[in-house]
């Protein structure tokens, strides 16, 4: 066993003494030592209950003959970090999570690992660590938050509150109504209820095969979530016995499956960043053109919030991710020969799976669209690519031309939006918010939600070298590469320039001549780089561009 390095032989007597000092018995030390990687904290609703999940996982490990040992890693709540300096640290924390897990596991020689994430960057950070360490590994998330109806019967989520701020700013709702949404939209523990980044990544853990069925959709407060955690604890012991390691599951075919499910579900644009980073750790090929290749042939089967009215509890009742995958296999969109965390192939896992609600998961022959939920755009404004959640864009905005309203930070743009300075037809440009320019590539949920709350989401577009929350809806195009701080063409856009968006043709263009663009590059100074210390300063100096997953070199 890997743990023999800290417990076998005379020379390890001192190591055993330290293990016994934690309360472990000699018998427990002799068993396989299973690391329980928990991201519990008291400040994130998606993580506040993870002690319960960890206890259930440990019960499963104990029942199957292992010795569970829990340790923690950091977790940032994107919602709380939103729209201030804290958001610079969200994406950057992904690399820290992977690094801290590596340090703990290498130093203490665990035999296998159960990962307990839930929110946005924690899932990919842990997946990166799993690929890097290549031990027997399995994931179980804390599950999604419930969505509950408001007084009009419309189901709410966190995005409801963000959009209510925009509605309030133009006098559409009162103080009392805003407070109502604040008090009721997030009813308890769990990751935010729509197909936002956290739930996207937890569903993709199922799709790639490293989590058990139900991981992405069983609500946090259901007893089924606790039972899933216990089964996961038992499962890791079976994977260890069979020596099935992370990279036996995280292979090229599995990533193709995950991307296909991503397109069918209509997942967050952030999945592009994260899958690229995980593939890098796993030594797999990944490029933005792959997204379009898969999207062009994969039907979009679900419109979950923010793209539609359904939430994760509805997807769960319809059969969850397995039901989506079962629909996709009807036309051969998935490779069902891949090995999964169950120890079985995907084909075996999907035996008998049914779609229980075709209003939530469309039949493969009656999709919302013939193409997937995400699209990569190219053109003179994004020579190396940009990403949009096509399934959340209104039909009227799939093709759009409008004057640029240019801002060098999210804060400037938000002030202009709430100040009523943005009008129908505008294209809001937010730059110097990329991986290095921000630094940290802040999410833009506040401006996009304000635009939607004001009723402008069907007439105003927003483009940025930053990124968007999975809760964002509308013509919101992010990850523009190269970014402004790196001399990308977005740095040379001027107020009033016409920007052309053509999502069906995968185009994003700045409508000025090549000569004018070259002239601007010679006469326009880039915004000076920030002088920052600490971790964020180091991150700024070594982070790659968005099209490479914003990985740290």
Short mmCIF file of C-alpha atoms in Angstrom, two decimals:
data_model
loop_
_atom_site.label_atom_id
_atom_site.label_comp_id
_atom_site.label_asym_id
_atom_site.label_seq_id
_atom_site.Cartn_x
_atom_site.Cartn_y
_atom_site.Cartn_z
CA UNK A 1 0.00 0.00 0.00
CA UNK A 2 1.07 3.58 -0.58
CA UNK A 3 0.58 4.19 3.15
CA UNK A 4 3.24 1.60 3.97
CA UNK A 5 5.71 4.49 3.59
CA UNK A 6 4.44 5.91 6.89
CA UNK A 7 3.55 2.78 8.84
CA UNK A 8 5.60 -0.33 7.97
CA UNK A 9 8.79 -1.52 9.63
CA UNK A 10 10.92 -0.63 12.65
CA UNK A 11 12.04 2.67 11.16
CA UNK A 12 8.42 3.84 11.02
CA UNK A 13 7.81 3.43 14.77
CA UNK A 14 7.91 7.21 15.22
CA UNK A 15 5.39 7.65 12.40
CA UNK A 16 3.07 5.11 14.00
CA UNK A 17 3.45 6.91 17.32
CA UNK A 18 2.18 10.11 15.72
CA UNK A 19 -0.70 8.31 14.06
CA UNK A 20 -1.63 6.71 17.39
CA UNK A 21 -1.51 10.17 18.97
CA UNK A 22 -4.46 11.11 16.75
CA UNK A 23 -6.44 8.25 18.28
CA UNK A 24 -5.90 5.61 15.61
CA UNK A 25 -5.43 2.07 16.86
CA UNK A 26 -2.80 -0.36 15.61
CA UNK A 27 -5.54 -2.24 13.77
CA UNK A 28 -6.77 0.90 12.03
CA UNK A 29 -3.26 1.84 10.97
CA UNK A 30 -2.78 -1.53 9.30
CA UNK A 31 -5.83 -0.99 7.07
CA UNK A 32 -5.81 1.12 3.88
CA UNK A 33 -5.77 4.82 4.83
CA UNK A 34 -8.32 6.74 2.78
CA UNK A 35 -7.98 10.51 2.52
CA UNK A 36 -11.31 12.34 2.78
CA UNK A 37 -10.69 15.69 1.09
CA UNK A 38 -13.34 18.02 2.50
CA UNK A 39 -13.99 21.65 1.55
CA UNK A 40 -16.30 22.35 4.50
CA UNK A 41 -16.57 25.91 5.79
CA UNK A 42 -19.15 27.95 7.65
CA UNK A 43 -19.42 30.84 5.17
CA UNK A 44 -20.64 29.06 2.02
CA UNK A 45 -24.16 27.60 1.81
CA UNK A 46 -22.87 25.01 -0.63
CA UNK A 47 -20.37 23.79 1.97
CA UNK A 48 -21.89 24.46 5.37
CA UNK A 49 -23.31 20.91 5.52
CA UNK A 50 -20.28 19.04 4.23
CA UNK A 51 -19.40 17.68 7.68
CA UNK A 52 -22.54 15.55 7.35
CA UNK A 53 -21.46 14.36 3.91
CA UNK A 54 -17.97 13.57 5.19
CA UNK A 55 -19.39 11.60 8.13
CA UNK A 56 -21.45 9.50 5.71
CA UNK A 57 -18.44 8.92 3.45
CA UNK A 58 -16.38 7.81 6.45
CA UNK A 59 -19.14 5.44 7.51
CA UNK A 60 -19.00 3.88 4.06
CA UNK A 61 -15.21 3.53 4.18
CA UNK A 62 -15.38 1.97 7.65
CA UNK A 63 -18.08 -0.47 6.59
CA UNK A 64 -15.92 -1.59 3.66
CA UNK A 65 -12.80 -2.14 5.78
CA UNK A 66 -10.80 1.06 5.41
CA UNK A 67 -9.54 3.76 7.74
CA UNK A 68 -10.88 7.20 6.74
CA UNK A 69 -8.81 10.27 7.59
CA UNK A 70 -10.32 13.67 6.83
CA UNK A 71 -8.50 16.88 5.94
CA UNK A 72 -9.68 20.19 4.54
CA UNK A 73 -8.92 22.59 1.75
CA UNK A 74 -10.05 26.15 1.05
CA UNK A 75 -13.31 27.13 -0.61
CA UNK A 76 -14.42 30.53 -1.90
CA UNK A 77 -18.09 31.41 -2.49
CA UNK A 78 -18.35 33.17 -5.84
CA UNK A 79 -21.63 34.79 -4.87
CA UNK A 80 -20.20 36.41 -1.75
CA UNK A 81 -16.97 37.30 -3.57
CA UNK A 82 -18.90 38.83 -6.48
CA UNK A 83 -18.53 42.44 -7.63
CA UNK A 84 -15.60 43.46 -5.40
CA UNK A 85 -11.91 42.70 -4.99
CA UNK A 86 -12.69 39.24 -3.63
CA UNK A 87 -13.66 37.99 -7.09
CA UNK A 88 -10.04 38.34 -8.19
CA UNK A 89 -9.29 35.40 -5.90
CA UNK A 90 -12.00 33.01 -7.03
CA UNK A 91 -10.50 31.51 -10.20
CA UNK A 92 -7.02 31.88 -8.72
CA UNK A 93 -8.07 29.68 -5.80
CA UNK A 94 -8.51 26.73 -8.16
CA UNK A 95 -4.73 26.35 -8.45
CA UNK A 96 -4.28 26.68 -4.69
CA UNK A 97 -6.81 23.94 -4.06
CA UNK A 98 -5.00 21.56 -6.38
CA UNK A 99 -1.66 22.45 -4.81
CA UNK A 100 -2.82 22.07 -1.20
CA UNK A 101 -4.35 18.67 -1.89
CA UNK A 102 -1.14 17.57 -3.59
CA UNK A 103 0.89 18.70 -0.58
CA UNK A 104 -1.30 16.88 1.94
CA UNK A 105 -1.52 13.65 -0.04
CA UNK A 106 2.15 13.41 -0.99
CA UNK A 107 3.27 14.22 2.54
CA UNK A 108 0.97 11.72 4.26
CA UNK A 109 0.91 8.86 1.74
CA UNK A 110 -2.82 8.14 1.50
CA UNK A 111 -3.84 4.99 -0.35
CA UNK A 112 -6.92 6.43 -2.04
CA UNK A 113 -9.01 9.59 -1.97
CA UNK A 114 -12.63 10.68 -1.69
CA UNK A 115 -13.14 14.29 -2.74
CA UNK A 116 -16.02 16.35 -1.29
CA UNK A 117 -16.44 19.60 -3.23
CA UNK A 118 -19.54 21.56 -4.11
CA UNK A 119 -19.04 25.09 -5.40
CA UNK A 120 -17.49 26.62 -8.47
CA UNK A 121 -13.68 26.43 -8.31
CA UNK A 122 -13.49 23.70 -5.72
CA UNK A 123 -14.72 20.98 -8.08
CA UNK A 124 -12.17 21.64 -10.86
CA UNK A 125 -9.40 22.31 -8.34
CA UNK A 126 -10.00 18.89 -6.81
CA UNK A 127 -10.27 17.26 -10.25
CA UNK A 128 -6.90 18.76 -11.16
CA UNK A 129 -5.45 17.30 -7.97
CA UNK A 130 -6.98 13.89 -8.67
CA UNK A 131 -5.42 13.82 -12.13
CA UNK A 132 -2.07 15.01 -10.82
CA UNK A 133 -1.91 12.45 -7.99
CA UNK A 134 -3.41 9.53 -9.95
CA UNK A 135 -4.55 7.52 -6.94
CA UNK A 136 -7.85 5.62 -6.76
CA UNK A 137 -10.27 8.54 -6.49
CA UNK A 138 -13.99 9.24 -6.41
CA UNK A 139 -16.04 12.41 -5.99
CA UNK A 140 -19.23 13.14 -4.06
CA UNK A 141 -20.53 16.69 -3.96
CA UNK A 142 -22.73 18.34 -1.35
CA UNK A 143 -25.59 18.59 -3.84
CA UNK A 144 -27.69 21.49 -5.15
CA UNK A 145 -29.86 23.88 -3.16
CA UNK A 146 -33.62 23.58 -3.53
CA UNK A 147 -35.46 26.16 -5.59
CA UNK A 148 -38.73 27.36 -4.06
CA UNK A 149 -41.56 29.40 -5.61
CA UNK A 150 -42.18 33.08 -4.95
CA UNK A 151 -45.64 34.50 -4.24
CA UNK A 152 -46.42 34.36 -7.97
CA UNK A 153 -45.40 30.73 -8.30
CA UNK A 154 -42.13 31.47 -10.12
CA UNK A 155 -39.24 29.39 -8.82
CA UNK A 156 -36.31 31.36 -7.44
CA UNK A 157 -32.54 31.01 -7.16
CA UNK A 158 -29.59 33.28 -6.40
CA UNK A 159 -29.82 34.87 -9.83
CA UNK A 160 -33.32 36.06 -8.91
CA UNK A 161 -31.75 38.32 -6.28
CA UNK A 162 -29.02 39.64 -8.58
CA UNK A 163 -31.62 40.51 -11.21
CA UNK A 164 -33.86 42.04 -8.54
CA UNK A 165 -31.09 44.56 -7.86
CA UNK A 166 -31.32 45.69 -11.49
CA UNK A 167 -35.11 45.86 -11.29
CA UNK A 168 -34.91 47.86 -8.06
CA UNK A 169 -32.45 50.35 -9.58
CA UNK A 170 -35.00 51.35 -12.25
CA UNK A 171 -37.94 51.38 -9.88
CA UNK A 172 -39.57 48.14 -11.01
CA UNK A 173 -39.74 46.67 -7.51
CA UNK A 174 -39.97 48.12 -4.00
CA UNK A 175 -37.71 47.84 -0.94
CA UNK A 176 -40.05 45.24 0.49
CA UNK A 177 -39.98 43.14 -2.69
CA UNK A 178 -36.18 43.24 -2.82
CA UNK A 179 -36.02 42.14 0.82
CA UNK A 180 -38.48 39.32 0.07
CA UNK A 181 -36.15 37.90 -2.59
CA UNK A 182 -33.17 38.38 -0.30
CA UNK A 183 -34.92 36.38 2.44
CA UNK A 184 -36.41 33.59 0.33
CA UNK A 185 -34.48 32.92 -2.90
CA UNK A 186 -31.82 30.79 -1.19
CA UNK A 187 -33.75 28.59 1.28
CA UNK A 188 -30.89 26.55 2.71
CA UNK A 189 -27.71 24.59 2.14
CA UNK A 190 -26.46 23.43 -1.25
CA UNK A 191 -24.90 24.84 -4.39
CA UNK A 192 -27.05 27.49 -6.10
CA UNK A 193 -30.06 25.84 -7.70
CA UNK A 194 -29.62 26.46 -11.45
CA UNK A 195 -27.25 25.04 -14.04
CA UNK A 196 -24.60 27.43 -12.81
CA UNK A 197 -20.90 26.59 -12.63
CA UNK A 198 -20.97 24.48 -9.45
CA UNK A 199 -23.81 22.25 -10.61
CA UNK A 200 -22.37 22.14 -14.12
CA UNK A 201 -19.09 20.76 -12.80
CA UNK A 202 -20.78 18.34 -10.40
CA UNK A 203 -22.88 16.99 -13.28
CA UNK A 204 -19.78 16.69 -15.45
CA UNK A 205 -18.11 14.62 -12.71
CA UNK A 206 -20.84 12.08 -13.44
CA UNK A 207 -20.43 12.50 -17.19
CA UNK A 208 -16.67 11.93 -17.07
CA UNK A 209 -17.22 8.93 -14.80
CA UNK A 210 -15.42 9.91 -11.59
CA UNK A 211 -18.59 10.27 -9.49
CA UNK A 212 -21.52 7.95 -8.87
CA UNK A 213 -24.89 8.52 -10.60
CA UNK A 214 -26.85 11.23 -8.80
CA UNK A 215 -23.79 13.25 -7.79
CA UNK A 216 -24.79 16.33 -9.76
CA UNK A 217 -28.52 16.45 -9.10
CA UNK A 218 -29.68 14.90 -5.81
CA UNK A 219 -30.60 17.93 -3.65
CA UNK A 220 -28.41 18.69 -0.65
CA UNK A 221 -31.22 18.24 1.86
CA UNK A 222 -32.43 14.86 0.61
CA UNK A 223 -31.56 11.72 2.58
CA UNK A 224 -30.59 10.23 -0.79
CA UNK A 225 -27.60 12.58 -0.76
CA UNK A 226 -26.38 11.05 2.52
CA UNK A 227 -26.93 7.55 1.18
CA UNK A 228 -24.95 8.48 -1.95
CA UNK A 229 -22.09 9.64 0.27
CA UNK A 230 -22.11 6.30 2.13
CA UNK A 231 -22.04 4.39 -1.15
CA UNK A 232 -19.17 6.57 -2.29
CA UNK A 233 -17.18 5.58 0.80
CA UNK A 234 -17.80 1.93 -0.01
CA UNK A 235 -16.95 2.53 -3.66
CA UNK A 236 -13.49 3.91 -2.98
CA UNK A 237 -12.55 0.67 -1.25
CA UNK A 238 -13.63 -1.31 -4.32
CA UNK A 239 -11.63 0.99 -6.60
CA UNK A 240 -8.57 0.56 -4.38
CA UNK A 241 -8.94 -3.22 -4.41
CA UNK A 242 -9.15 -3.22 -8.23
CA UNK A 243 -6.38 -0.58 -8.48
CA UNK A 244 -8.59 1.64 -10.65
CA UNK A 245 -6.89 5.03 -10.58
CA UNK A 246 -8.00 8.52 -11.53
CA UNK A 247 -6.33 8.48 -14.94
CA UNK A 248 -7.93 5.15 -15.77
CA UNK A 249 -11.19 7.11 -15.71
CA UNK A 250 -10.07 10.60 -16.78
CA UNK A 251 -9.05 9.67 -20.32
CA UNK A 252 -9.65 11.13 -23.76
CA UNK A 253 -12.87 9.22 -24.45
CA UNK A 254 -14.29 10.25 -21.08
CA UNK A 255 -13.50 13.92 -21.78
CA UNK A 256 -15.27 13.68 -25.12
CA UNK A 257 -18.29 12.29 -23.26
CA UNK A 258 -18.13 15.09 -20.70
CA UNK A 259 -18.03 17.76 -23.42
CA UNK A 260 -20.97 16.12 -25.17
CA UNK A 261 -23.04 16.08 -21.97
CA UNK A 262 -21.95 19.69 -21.35
CA UNK A 263 -23.53 20.69 -24.68
CA UNK A 264 -26.70 18.69 -24.07
CA UNK A 265 -27.21 20.14 -20.59
CA UNK A 266 -26.34 23.74 -21.50
CA UNK A 267 -23.67 24.10 -18.83
CA UNK A 268 -21.81 27.20 -17.65
CA UNK A 269 -19.21 28.87 -19.87
CA UNK A 270 -16.74 28.32 -17.03
CA UNK A 271 -16.65 24.62 -17.87
CA UNK A 272 -14.48 25.54 -20.87
CA UNK A 273 -11.81 27.00 -18.57
CA UNK A 274 -11.98 24.13 -16.14
CA UNK A 275 -12.05 21.22 -18.57
CA UNK A 276 -9.01 22.71 -20.31
CA UNK A 277 -7.15 22.93 -17.00
CA UNK A 278 -8.11 19.40 -15.94
CA UNK A 279 -7.11 18.01 -19.34
CA UNK A 280 -3.75 19.72 -18.95
CA UNK A 281 -3.19 17.92 -15.63
CA UNK A 282 -4.29 14.62 -17.16
CA UNK A 283 -1.95 15.06 -20.14
CA UNK A 284 -4.83 15.11 -22.63
CA UNK A 285 -5.29 17.18 -25.76
CA UNK A 286 -7.79 20.02 -25.42
CA UNK A 287 -8.46 23.04 -27.61
CA UNK A 288 -11.26 25.53 -28.18
CA UNK A 289 -12.03 24.18 -31.69
CA UNK A 290 -12.95 20.89 -29.99
CA UNK A 291 -15.81 22.72 -28.26
CA UNK A 292 -17.35 23.81 -31.55
CA UNK A 293 -16.78 20.42 -33.19
CA UNK A 294 -18.76 18.72 -30.43
CA UNK A 295 -21.31 21.51 -30.09
CA UNK A 296 -22.11 21.46 -33.81
CA UNK A 297 -23.21 17.83 -33.67
CA UNK A 298 -24.69 17.62 -30.14
CA UNK A 299 -28.35 18.58 -29.57
CA UNK A 300 -29.25 20.79 -26.63
CA UNK A 301 -31.70 18.73 -24.56
CA UNK A 302 -32.13 20.86 -21.41
CA UNK A 303 -32.90 24.48 -20.62
CA UNK A 304 -32.19 24.76 -16.93
CA UNK A 305 -31.98 28.11 -15.14
CA UNK A 306 -30.77 30.63 -16.24
CA UNK A 307 -31.62 29.42 -19.77
CA UNK A 308 -35.07 28.19 -18.72
CA UNK A 309 -37.44 27.69 -15.82
CA UNK A 310 -36.24 24.28 -14.62
CA UNK A 311 -33.81 23.75 -11.76
CA UNK A 312 -31.61 20.89 -10.58
CA UNK A 313 -34.39 19.30 -8.52
CA UNK A 314 -36.41 19.02 -11.74
CA UNK A 315 -33.50 17.43 -13.59
CA UNK A 316 -33.07 15.00 -10.70
CA UNK A 317 -36.74 13.98 -10.78
CA UNK A 318 -36.52 13.46 -14.54
CA UNK A 319 -33.70 10.96 -14.13
CA UNK A 320 -30.68 13.21 -13.74
CA UNK A 321 -27.49 13.07 -15.75
CA UNK A 322 -27.92 9.32 -16.47
CA UNK A 323 -31.22 10.08 -18.24
CA UNK A 324 -29.52 12.77 -20.34
CA UNK A 325 -26.73 10.34 -21.21
CA UNK A 326 -29.28 7.64 -22.06
CA UNK A 327 -30.93 10.01 -24.55
CA UNK A 328 -27.54 10.78 -26.10
CA UNK A 329 -26.69 7.10 -26.49
CA UNK A 330 -29.80 6.56 -28.63
CA UNK A 331 -27.94 8.29 -31.48
CA UNK A 332 -24.47 7.11 -30.54
CA UNK A 333 -23.21 10.45 -29.22
CA UNK A 334 -21.31 8.85 -26.29
CA UNK A 335 -18.60 6.23 -26.01
CA UNK A 336 -20.21 3.80 -23.58
CA UNK A 337 -17.16 1.53 -23.33
CA UNK A 338 -15.43 3.87 -20.86
CA UNK A 339 -14.70 2.73 -17.31
CA UNK A 340 -16.40 4.63 -14.47
CA UNK A 341 -16.13 4.97 -10.70
CA UNK A 342 -18.72 2.25 -10.26
CA UNK A 343 -16.10 -0.18 -11.56
CA UNK A 344 -18.41 -0.80 -14.51
CA UNK A 345 -18.57 0.66 -17.99
CA UNK A 346 -20.90 3.51 -18.85
CA UNK A 347 -22.96 1.09 -20.92
CA UNK A 348 -23.52 -1.07 -17.84
CA UNK A 349 -24.39 1.98 -15.72
CA UNK A 350 -27.06 3.09 -18.17
CA UNK A 351 -28.92 -0.22 -18.33
CA UNK A 352 -32.58 0.42 -17.52
CA UNK A 353 -32.17 4.20 -17.18
CA UNK A 354 -35.23 6.14 -18.34
CA UNK A 355 -36.15 9.75 -19.02
CA UNK A 356 -39.10 10.38 -16.70
CA UNK A 357 -39.96 13.91 -17.87
CA UNK A 358 -39.44 14.96 -21.46
CA UNK A 359 -40.37 18.55 -20.65
CA UNK A 360 -37.17 18.73 -18.57
CA UNK A 361 -34.97 16.45 -20.70
CA UNK A 362 -36.06 16.65 -24.31
CA UNK A 363 -36.23 13.52 -26.43
CA UNK A 364 -33.18 13.14 -28.63
CA UNK A 365 -35.43 13.57 -31.68
CA UNK A 366 -37.04 16.75 -30.35
CA UNK A 367 -34.20 18.89 -28.88
CA UNK A 368 -34.34 22.58 -28.09
CA UNK A 369 -31.75 23.03 -30.82
CA UNK A 370 -29.64 20.82 -33.05
CA UNK A 371 -26.47 22.35 -31.61
CA UNK A 372 -25.08 22.43 -28.10
CA UNK A 373 -25.36 24.95 -25.30
CA UNK A 374 -21.93 26.57 -25.73
CA UNK A 375 -20.22 28.17 -28.71
CA UNK A 376 -16.71 29.48 -29.33
CA UNK A 377 -16.59 32.67 -31.38
CA UNK A 378 -13.67 33.92 -33.46
CA UNK A 379 -13.03 37.11 -35.37
CA UNK A 380 -11.12 40.37 -35.29
CA UNK A 381 -12.23 41.08 -31.70
CA UNK A 382 -11.29 37.57 -30.51
CA UNK A 383 -8.58 36.10 -32.75
CA UNK A 384 -7.88 33.30 -30.26
CA UNK A 385 -11.50 32.77 -29.30
CA UNK A 386 -14.31 33.79 -26.96
CA UNK A 387 -17.12 31.78 -25.37
CA UNK A 388 -20.88 32.28 -25.09
CA UNK A 389 -23.67 30.23 -23.52
CA UNK A 390 -25.69 30.09 -26.70
CA UNK A 391 -28.62 28.30 -25.06
CA UNK A 392 -29.17 31.29 -22.73
CA UNK A 393 -29.19 33.93 -25.51
CA UNK A 394 -32.52 35.29 -26.74
CA UNK A 395 -33.27 34.50 -30.37
CA UNK A 396 -33.23 38.22 -31.25
CA UNK A 397 -29.65 38.57 -29.97
CA UNK A 398 -28.01 35.65 -31.76
CA UNK A 399 -27.10 38.14 -34.48
CA UNK A 400 -26.49 41.71 -33.36
CA UNK A 401 -24.57 44.85 -34.32
CA UNK A 402 -24.21 47.80 -32.02
CA UNK A 403 -22.02 50.62 -30.79
CA UNK A 404 -19.34 49.82 -28.25
CA UNK A 405 -19.64 51.29 -24.76
CA UNK A 406 -16.13 50.85 -23.45
CA UNK A 407 -15.07 50.38 -19.81
CA UNK A 408 -11.69 49.45 -18.37
CA UNK A 409 -13.15 47.62 -15.35
CA UNK A 410 -16.31 45.89 -14.18
CA UNK A 411 -16.85 48.61 -11.57
CA UNK A 412 -16.97 51.38 -14.20
CA UNK A 413 -19.40 49.37 -16.31
CA UNK A 414 -21.67 48.55 -13.37
CA UNK A 415 -21.88 52.23 -12.41
CA UNK A 416 -22.87 53.15 -15.95
CA UNK A 417 -25.49 50.39 -16.17
CA UNK A 418 -27.11 51.23 -12.85
CA UNK A 419 -26.85 54.92 -13.74
CA UNK A 420 -29.07 54.41 -16.79
CA UNK A 421 -26.32 55.21 -19.29
CA UNK A 422 -26.69 52.00 -21.30
CA UNK A 423 -29.50 51.89 -23.86
CA UNK A 424 -31.06 49.36 -26.20
CA UNK A 425 -28.68 48.26 -28.97
CA UNK A 426 -25.46 48.96 -27.06
CA UNK A 427 -22.58 46.51 -26.78
CA UNK A 428 -20.97 46.90 -23.37
CA UNK A 429 -17.22 46.21 -23.54
CA UNK A 430 -15.46 45.40 -20.25
CA UNK A 431 -11.71 44.92 -20.59
CA UNK A 432 -8.61 44.55 -18.43
CA UNK A 433 -10.48 41.91 -16.44
CA UNK A 434 -8.72 38.87 -17.95
CA UNK A 435 -6.62 36.28 -16.11
CA UNK A 436 -3.58 38.56 -15.87
CA UNK A 437 -5.26 41.93 -16.41
CA UNK A 438 -7.79 41.64 -13.60
CA UNK A 439 -5.98 39.78 -12.29
CA UNK A 440 -8.12 36.73 -11.66
CA UNK A 441 -10.66 37.01 -14.48
CA UNK A 442 -13.61 38.25 -12.45
CA UNK A 443 -17.12 36.96 -13.11
CA UNK A 444 -19.56 39.54 -14.43
CA UNK A 445 -22.83 38.40 -12.87
CA UNK A 446 -23.60 41.80 -11.40
CA UNK A 447 -23.60 43.74 -14.71
CA UNK A 448 -25.34 41.00 -16.69
CA UNK A 449 -27.98 40.60 -13.99
CA UNK A 450 -28.50 44.36 -13.83
CA UNK A 451 -29.00 44.42 -17.61
CA UNK A 452 -31.50 41.55 -17.36
CA UNK A 453 -33.28 43.08 -14.38
CA UNK A 454 -33.73 46.31 -16.32
CA UNK A 455 -35.31 44.37 -19.17
CA UNK A 456 -32.41 45.01 -21.56
CA UNK A 457 -31.12 41.45 -21.93
CA UNK A 458 -32.84 41.07 -25.31
CA UNK A 459 -31.35 44.26 -26.72
CA UNK A 460 -27.95 44.82 -25.06
CA UNK A 461 -24.87 42.62 -25.43
CA UNK A 462 -21.83 42.44 -23.15
CA UNK A 463 -18.37 41.32 -24.22
CA UNK A 464 -15.35 40.97 -21.95
CA UNK A 465 -11.95 39.40 -21.48
CA UNK A 466 -13.27 38.47 -18.04
CA UNK A 467 -15.78 35.69 -17.54
CA UNK A 468 -19.36 35.07 -16.47
CA UNK A 469 -21.15 33.23 -13.74
CA UNK A 470 -23.09 30.20 -14.85
CA UNK A 471 -26.10 32.21 -13.67
CA UNK A 472 -25.59 34.77 -16.43
CA UNK A 473 -28.11 34.88 -19.26
CA UNK A 474 -28.30 36.99 -22.38
CA UNK A 475 -25.79 37.86 -25.11
CA UNK A 476 -22.86 37.72 -22.72
CA UNK A 477 -19.59 36.82 -24.45
CA UNK A 478 -16.53 36.22 -22.30
CA UNK A 479 -12.97 34.87 -22.26
CA UNK A 480 -11.98 37.15 -25.19
CA UNK A 481 -8.47 36.13 -26.13
CA UNK A 482 -5.91 37.53 -26.28
CA UNK A 483 -6.91 39.68 -23.32
CA UNK A 484 -6.43 43.46 -23.18
CA UNK A 485 -3.49 43.26 -20.77
CA UNK A 486 -1.68 41.06 -23.29
CA UNK A 487 -2.25 43.46 -26.17
CA UNK A 488 -5.36 41.75 -27.50
CA UNK A 489 -7.53 43.64 -29.96
CA UNK A 490 -10.12 44.36 -27.25
CA UNK A 491 -7.59 46.86 -25.84
CA UNK A 492 -8.00 49.02 -28.95
CA UNK A 493 -11.80 49.26 -29.11
CA UNK A 494 -13.03 52.86 -28.90
CA UNK A 495 -16.34 54.28 -27.77
CA UNK A 496 -18.87 54.07 -30.61
CA UNK A 497 -17.05 51.44 -32.69
CA UNK A 498 -19.49 48.99 -34.20
CA UNK A 499 -19.19 45.43 -32.93
CA UNK A 500 -20.74 42.57 -34.87
CA UNK A 501 -21.94 39.41 -33.10
CA UNK A 502 -23.02 36.41 -35.16
CA UNK A 503 -23.35 33.39 -32.91
CA UNK A 504 -24.77 30.99 -35.55
CA UNK A 505 -21.67 31.68 -37.66
CA UNK A 506 -19.32 31.69 -34.62
CA UNK A 507 -18.14 35.26 -35.32
CA UNK A 508 -17.23 38.24 -33.12
CA UNK A 509 -15.81 41.19 -35.03
CA UNK A 510 -14.73 44.78 -34.49
CA UNK A 511 -15.88 46.58 -37.63
CA UNK A 512 -12.87 48.77 -38.35
CA UNK A 513 -10.29 48.39 -41.10
CA UNK A 514 -7.07 46.48 -40.61
CA UNK A 515 -5.21 49.72 -41.25
CA UNK A 516 -7.12 51.54 -38.52
CA UNK A 517 -6.49 48.71 -36.08
CA UNK A 518 -2.76 48.74 -36.79
CA UNK A 519 -2.70 52.52 -36.40
CA UNK A 520 -4.37 52.26 -33.00
CA UNK A 521 -1.86 49.66 -31.87
CA UNK A 522 0.96 52.09 -32.65
CA UNK A 523 -0.64 55.08 -30.93
CA UNK A 524 -2.54 53.55 -27.99
CA UNK A 525 -0.78 52.75 -24.72
CA UNK A 526 -1.91 49.68 -22.83
CA UNK A 527 -3.12 50.17 -19.30
CA UNK A 528 -0.11 49.85 -16.95
CA UNK A 529 0.23 46.51 -15.21
CA UNK A 530 -0.77 46.51 -11.57
CA UNK A 531 1.84 46.30 -8.84
CA UNK A 532 0.53 43.55 -6.61
CA UNK A 533 2.14 41.44 -3.93
CA UNK A 534 1.09 38.23 -2.22
CA UNK A 535 -0.49 35.26 -3.92
CA UNK A 536 -2.52 37.29 -6.41
CA UNK A 537 0.66 39.03 -7.58
CA UNK A 538 2.35 35.70 -8.21
CA UNK A 539 -0.77 34.43 -9.96
CA UNK A 540 -0.81 37.51 -12.22
CA UNK A 541 2.77 36.93 -13.28
CA UNK A 542 2.41 33.25 -14.18
CA UNK A 543 -1.19 32.70 -15.32
CA UNK A 544 -1.84 31.69 -18.94
CA UNK A 545 -4.47 33.09 -21.26
CA UNK A 546 -8.11 32.04 -21.11
CA UNK A 547 -8.02 29.85 -24.22
CA UNK A 548 -5.49 27.63 -22.41
CA UNK A 549 -7.70 27.36 -19.33
CA UNK A 550 -6.05 30.16 -17.30
CA UNK A 551 -3.62 27.61 -15.91
CA UNK A 552 -0.59 28.70 -13.91
CA UNK A 553 2.56 27.93 -15.84
#
